[in-house]
CSV table of C-alpha atoms in Angstrom, one decimal:
chain,number,residue,atom,x,y,z
A,1,MET,CA,10.4,0.8,29.3
A,2,LEU,CA,10.1,-2.7,27.8
A,3,PRO,CA,10.1,-5.5,30.4
A,4,LYS,CA,13.6,-6.8,30.7
A,5,SER,CA,12.3,-10.4,30.8
A,6,SER,CA,10.9,-10.1,27.3
A,7,ASN,CA,12.7,-12.3,24.8
A,8,LEU,CA,13.4,-11.1,21.3
A,9,LYS,CA,10.6,-13.0,19.6
A,10,ALA,CA,8.0,-11.6,22.0
A,11,THR,CA,9.3,-8.1,21.4
A,12,GLN,CA,9.2,-8.5,17.7
A,13,ALA,CA,5.7,-9.8,17.8
A,14,ALA,CA,4.5,-7.0,20.0
A,15,LEU,CA,6.1,-4.3,17.7
A,16,ALA,CA,4.7,-5.9,14.6
A,17,LYS,CA,1.2,-6.1,16.0
A,18,ALA,CA,1.4,-2.4,17.1
A,19,VAL,CA,2.3,-1.4,13.6
A,20,ARG,CA,-0.4,-3.5,11.9
A,21,LEU,CA,-3.1,-2.3,14.3
A,22,GLY,CA,-2.0,1.3,14.2
A,23,HIS,CA,-3.0,2.1,17.8
A,24,ALA,CA,-1.5,2.1,21.2
A,25,ASP,CA,-3.5,-0.5,23.1
A,26,PRO,CA,-1.4,-2.3,25.6
A,27,LEU,CA,0.4,-5.3,24.1
A,28,ASN,CA,2.2,-7.9,26.2
A,29,GLY,CA,2.8,-5.4,29.0
A,30,TYR,CA,4.7,-2.9,26.8
A,31,ALA,CA,4.2,0.8,27.4
A,32,PRO,CA,1.4,1.9,25.0
A,33,GLN,CA,2.9,5.4,24.5
A,34,ARG,CA,6.2,4.0,23.3
A,35,LEU,CA,4.4,1.5,21.0
A,36,ALA,CA,2.3,4.3,19.6
A,37,VAL,CA,5.4,6.3,18.7
A,38,TYR,CA,7.1,3.3,17.1
A,39,ALA,CA,4.0,2.3,15.2
A,40,ARG,CA,3.5,5.9,13.8
A,41,LEU,CA,7.2,6.1,12.8
A,42,VAL,CA,7.1,2.8,10.9
A,43,ARG,CA,3.8,3.4,9.3
A,44,ASN,CA,4.6,6.9,8.1
A,45,ASN,CA,8.0,5.8,6.8
A,46,THR,CA,6.4,2.9,5.0
A,47,PHE,CA,3.6,4.9,3.4
A,48,GLY,CA,6.0,7.7,2.5
A,49,PHE,CA,8.4,5.3,0.8
A,50,ILE,CA,5.6,3.7,-1.2
A,51,ASP,CA,4.4,7.1,-2.3
A,52,ARG,CA,7.9,8.1,-3.4
A,53,CYS,CA,8.3,4.9,-5.4
A,54,PHE,CA,4.9,4.9,-7.0
A,55,VAL,CA,4.3,8.4,-8.3
A,56,GLU,CA,2.3,8.0,-11.4
A,57,ALA,CA,0.0,5.0,-10.6
A,58,PRO,CA,-1.9,6.8,-7.8
A,59,ASN,CA,-2.9,9.5,-10.4
A,60,HIS,CA,-5.2,7.0,-12.0
A,61,LEU,CA,-6.9,6.0,-8.7
A,62,SER,CA,-8.9,7.7,-6.1
A,63,ALA,CA,-6.9,8.9,-3.1
A,64,THR,CA,-9.2,6.8,-0.9
A,65,ARG,CA,-8.6,3.6,-2.8
A,66,TRP,CA,-4.8,4.1,-2.8
A,67,ALA,CA,-4.8,4.8,1.0
A,68,GLU,CA,-7.0,1.8,1.7
A,69,THR,CA,-4.7,-0.5,-0.3
A,70,LYS,CA,-1.6,0.8,1.6
A,71,GLU,CA,-3.5,0.2,4.9
A,72,ARG,CA,-4.4,-3.3,3.9
A,73,PHE,CA,-0.8,-3.9,3.0
A,74,ILE,CA,0.3,-2.9,6.5
A,75,GLN,CA,-2.3,-5.1,8.1
A,76,GLU,CA,-2.2,-8.2,5.9
A,77,GLY,CA,1.1,-8.1,3.9
A,78,LYS,CA,3.9,-10.5,4.7
A,79,ALA,CA,7.4,-9.1,5.0
A,80,THR,CA,10.0,-11.3,3.1
A,81,SER,CA,13.0,-9.0,3.5
A,82,PRO,CA,14.5,-7.2,6.5
A,83,TYR,CA,15.6,-4.3,4.3
A,84,PHE,CA,13.5,-1.1,4.1
A,85,GLN,CA,14.4,-0.6,0.4
A,86,ASP,CA,12.5,-3.8,-0.5
A,87,ILE,CA,9.2,-2.4,0.7
A,88,ALA,CA,8.3,-1.2,-2.8
A,89,GLY,CA,8.7,-4.7,-4.3
A,90,GLU,CA,6.7,-6.3,-1.5
A,91,PHE,CA,3.9,-3.7,-1.9
A,92,LEU,CA,3.8,-4.5,-5.7
A,93,THR,CA,3.7,-8.2,-5.0
A,94,PHE,CA,0.9,-7.7,-2.5
A,95,CYS,CA,-1.1,-5.6,-5.0
A,96,GLN,CA,-0.6,-8.3,-7.7
A,97,THR,CA,-2.3,-10.8,-5.4
A,98,GLN,CA,-5.3,-8.6,-4.8
A,99,THR,CA,-8.2,-7.5,-7.0
A,100,ASP,CA,-8.0,-3.8,-6.2
A,101,PHE,CA,-6.2,-2.6,-9.3
A,102,SER,CA,-6.6,-3.3,-13.0
A,103,ALA,CA,-3.9,-5.0,-15.1
A,104,ASP,CA,-3.0,-1.6,-16.6
A,105,ILE,CA,-2.4,0.0,-13.2
A,106,LEU,CA,-0.3,-3.0,-12.1
A,107,ALA,CA,1.8,-2.7,-15.3
A,108,LEU,CA,2.4,1.0,-14.5
A,109,MET,CA,3.4,0.1,-11.0
A,110,ASP,CA,5.7,-2.6,-12.3
A,111,PHE,CA,7.3,0.0,-14.5
A,112,GLU,CA,7.8,2.4,-11.6
A,113,TYR,CA,9.3,-0.4,-9.5
A,114,THR,CA,11.7,-1.1,-12.4
A,115,GLN,CA,12.8,2.5,-12.3
A,116,LEU,CA,13.7,1.9,-8.6
A,117,LEU,CA,15.7,-1.2,-9.5
A,118,ALA,CA,17.7,0.7,-12.1
A,119,GLU,CA,18.4,3.4,-9.6
A,120,VAL,CA,19.7,1.1,-6.9
A,121,GLU,CA,21.6,-1.3,-9.1
A,122,LYS,CA,25.1,-1.4,-7.8
A,123,THR,CA,27.0,-1.8,-11.1
A,124,ASN,CA,29.6,0.9,-11.5
A,125,LEU,CA,29.3,2.3,-15.0
A,126,THR,CA,32.5,3.7,-16.4
A,127,ASP,CA,33.2,6.1,-19.2
A,128,PRO,CA,32.9,4.7,-22.7
A,129,ILE,CA,35.9,3.0,-24.1
A,130,ALA,CA,37.1,2.6,-27.7
A,131,TRP,CA,35.4,-0.2,-29.5
A,132,ASP,CA,34.9,-1.6,-33.0
A,133,GLU,CA,32.5,-4.0,-34.7
A,134,ARG,CA,34.3,-7.0,-33.2
A,135,THR,CA,33.9,-5.8,-29.6
A,136,GLU,CA,31.5,-8.1,-27.7
A,137,MET,CA,28.8,-6.1,-25.9
A,138,GLN,CA,26.1,-7.0,-23.5
A,139,LEU,CA,23.0,-5.4,-22.0
A,140,SER,CA,24.0,-3.2,-19.0
A,141,PRO,CA,23.2,-4.7,-15.6
A,142,ALA,CA,21.5,-1.4,-14.9
A,143,ALA,CA,19.2,-1.8,-17.9
A,144,PHE,CA,15.8,-3.6,-17.8
A,145,LEU,CA,13.7,-4.6,-20.8
A,146,LYS,CA,9.9,-4.6,-20.2
A,147,SER,CA,6.9,-5.5,-22.3
A,148,TYR,CA,3.4,-4.4,-21.4
A,149,ASP,CA,-0.1,-4.6,-22.9
A,150,VAL,CA,-0.6,-0.9,-22.1
A,151,ASP,CA,1.1,2.3,-23.3
A,152,PHE,CA,1.6,5.1,-20.8
A,153,LEU,CA,4.9,6.6,-22.1
A,154,SER,CA,3.4,8.1,-25.2
A,155,SER,CA,1.1,10.3,-23.2
A,156,HIS,CA,3.7,11.0,-20.5
A,157,PHE,CA,1.6,8.9,-18.0
A,158,SER,CA,-1.6,10.9,-18.4
A,159,GLN,CA,-3.4,8.0,-20.2
A,160,LEU,CA,-3.3,4.3,-20.1
A,161,GLU,CA,-3.8,3.3,-23.7
A,162,LYS,CA,-4.5,-0.3,-24.7
A,163,ALA,CA,-1.5,-1.0,-26.9
A,164,ALA,CA,1.4,-3.3,-26.7
A,165,SER,CA,4.7,-1.5,-25.8
A,166,HIS,CA,8.3,-2.5,-25.4
A,167,ILE,CA,10.3,-0.4,-23.0
A,168,ILE,CA,13.9,0.0,-21.8
A,169,VAL,CA,14.5,1.4,-18.3
A,170,TRP,CA,18.1,2.1,-17.4
A,171,ARG,CA,20.5,4.1,-15.3
A,172,ASN,CA,23.4,5.8,-17.0
A,173,ARG,CA,26.9,6.6,-15.7
A,174,HIS,CA,25.7,10.0,-14.5
A,175,PHE,CA,23.2,8.2,-12.2
A,176,GLN,CA,20.2,9.4,-14.2
A,177,VAL,CA,17.3,6.9,-14.6
A,178,LYS,CA,15.8,7.0,-18.1
A,179,GLN,CA,13.2,5.1,-20.0
A,180,GLN,CA,12.2,4.9,-23.7
A,181,LYS,CA,9.7,3.1,-25.9
A,182,LEU,CA,11.4,0.7,-28.3
A,183,SER,CA,11.0,0.0,-32.0
A,184,GLU,CA,10.8,-3.6,-33.1
A,185,LEU,CA,14.4,-3.5,-34.3
A,186,ASP,CA,15.6,-1.9,-31.0
A,187,PHE,CA,13.7,-4.5,-29.0
A,188,TRP,CA,15.1,-7.3,-31.0
A,189,LEU,CA,18.7,-5.9,-30.7
A,190,LEU,CA,18.5,-5.4,-26.9
A,191,THR,CA,16.7,-8.7,-26.3
A,192,TYR,CA,19.5,-10.5,-28.2
A,193,LEU,CA,22.1,-8.8,-26.1
A,194,ALA,CA,20.3,-9.5,-22.9
A,195,GLU,CA,20.3,-13.2,-23.8
A,196,GLN,CA,23.9,-13.5,-25.0
A,197,PRO,CA,26.8,-11.1,-25.4
A,198,THR,CA,27.8,-10.6,-29.0
A,199,SER,CA,29.6,-8.2,-31.4
A,200,LEU,CA,28.1,-5.9,-34.0
A,201,SER,CA,29.7,-8.0,-36.7
A,202,HIS,CA,28.2,-11.2,-35.4
A,203,LEU,CA,24.8,-9.6,-34.9
A,204,SER,CA,24.8,-8.3,-38.5
A,205,GLN,CA,25.4,-11.8,-39.7
A,206,ALA,CA,22.6,-13.1,-37.5
A,207,LEU,CA,20.3,-10.4,-39.0
A,208,ALA,CA,21.3,-11.4,-42.5
A,209,ASP,CA,20.4,-15.0,-41.7
A,210,LEU,CA,17.1,-14.0,-40.3
A,211,ILE,CA,15.9,-11.5,-43.0
A,212,ALA,CA,16.4,-11.9,-46.7
A,213,ASP,CA,16.2,-8.2,-47.5
A,214,HIS,CA,18.6,-7.1,-44.8
A,215,ALA,CA,20.9,-4.7,-46.6
A,216,SER,CA,18.8,-1.7,-45.9
A,217,LEU,CA,18.6,-2.6,-42.2
A,218,GLN,CA,22.4,-2.9,-41.6
A,219,PRO,CA,23.2,0.8,-41.3
A,220,ILE,CA,20.1,1.3,-39.1
A,221,LEU,CA,21.3,-1.6,-36.9
A,222,ALA,CA,24.8,0.0,-36.7
A,223,GLN,CA,23.4,3.4,-35.7
A,224,ALA,CA,21.2,1.8,-33.1
A,225,TRP,CA,24.2,-0.1,-31.7
A,226,THR,CA,26.2,3.1,-31.4
A,227,ASN,CA,23.3,5.1,-29.9
A,228,TRP,CA,22.6,2.5,-27.2
A,229,PHE,CA,26.3,2.2,-26.4
A,230,GLU,CA,26.6,6.0,-26.0
A,231,ALA,CA,23.5,6.0,-23.8
A,232,ASP,CA,25.0,3.3,-21.5
A,233,VAL,CA,22.3,0.8,-22.3
A,234,ILE,CA,24.9,-1.7,-23.7
A,235,CYS,CA,28.4,-2.1,-22.6
A,236,PRO,CA,31.5,-4.1,-23.4
A,237,VAL,CA,31.8,-7.6,-21.8
A,238,THR,CA,34.4,-7.5,-19.0
A,239,ASP,CA,36.2,-10.5,-17.6
């Protein structure tokens, strides 16, 4: 049993050291067997959570390199949140401060972390309501716009192609996480809505002010607006 005289800070320090070291050497008089069980549990849960969050990135790395980076994260990383679900973000931040992975790998990891953010976003998405061209819309709180200098979606993650790509990652009302590459028009539309809620009517006028030959784009814009609304990427502004 842990000594009754131990204060909370000493206990936390001993447990953290046991996890970082990954072995059961006696620490501050605590039973090594109990520390070993605790260390294995935390380590296995941490590694397992990282592997479930980052599924595609490890396919572009050797198993040894991936395992070594996770081990270094355990030993050297700094926890900034008490919540287990924040481990993925902390691991990504740790990797971004190291030189282990290329910018392309880090971009893919950022994308996978964004998928997690969309999944855990607490916004309650309701069924679509009636709307018209004067209804103000906004980007869904469960939708995230990303821009990368690498394209991995076109190859379904099998290749990391050097090409700029704009991506939307979102969760729909059926709790499905989806992603899609964006055309320039779609990226402009969704970026506009992310910055300021607006109506289709107002946005059409903004497009007319921006592009002289805009008439041919208006029906395309209207169709894109409808498609993104039906996909739960944009939603009406609520009070």
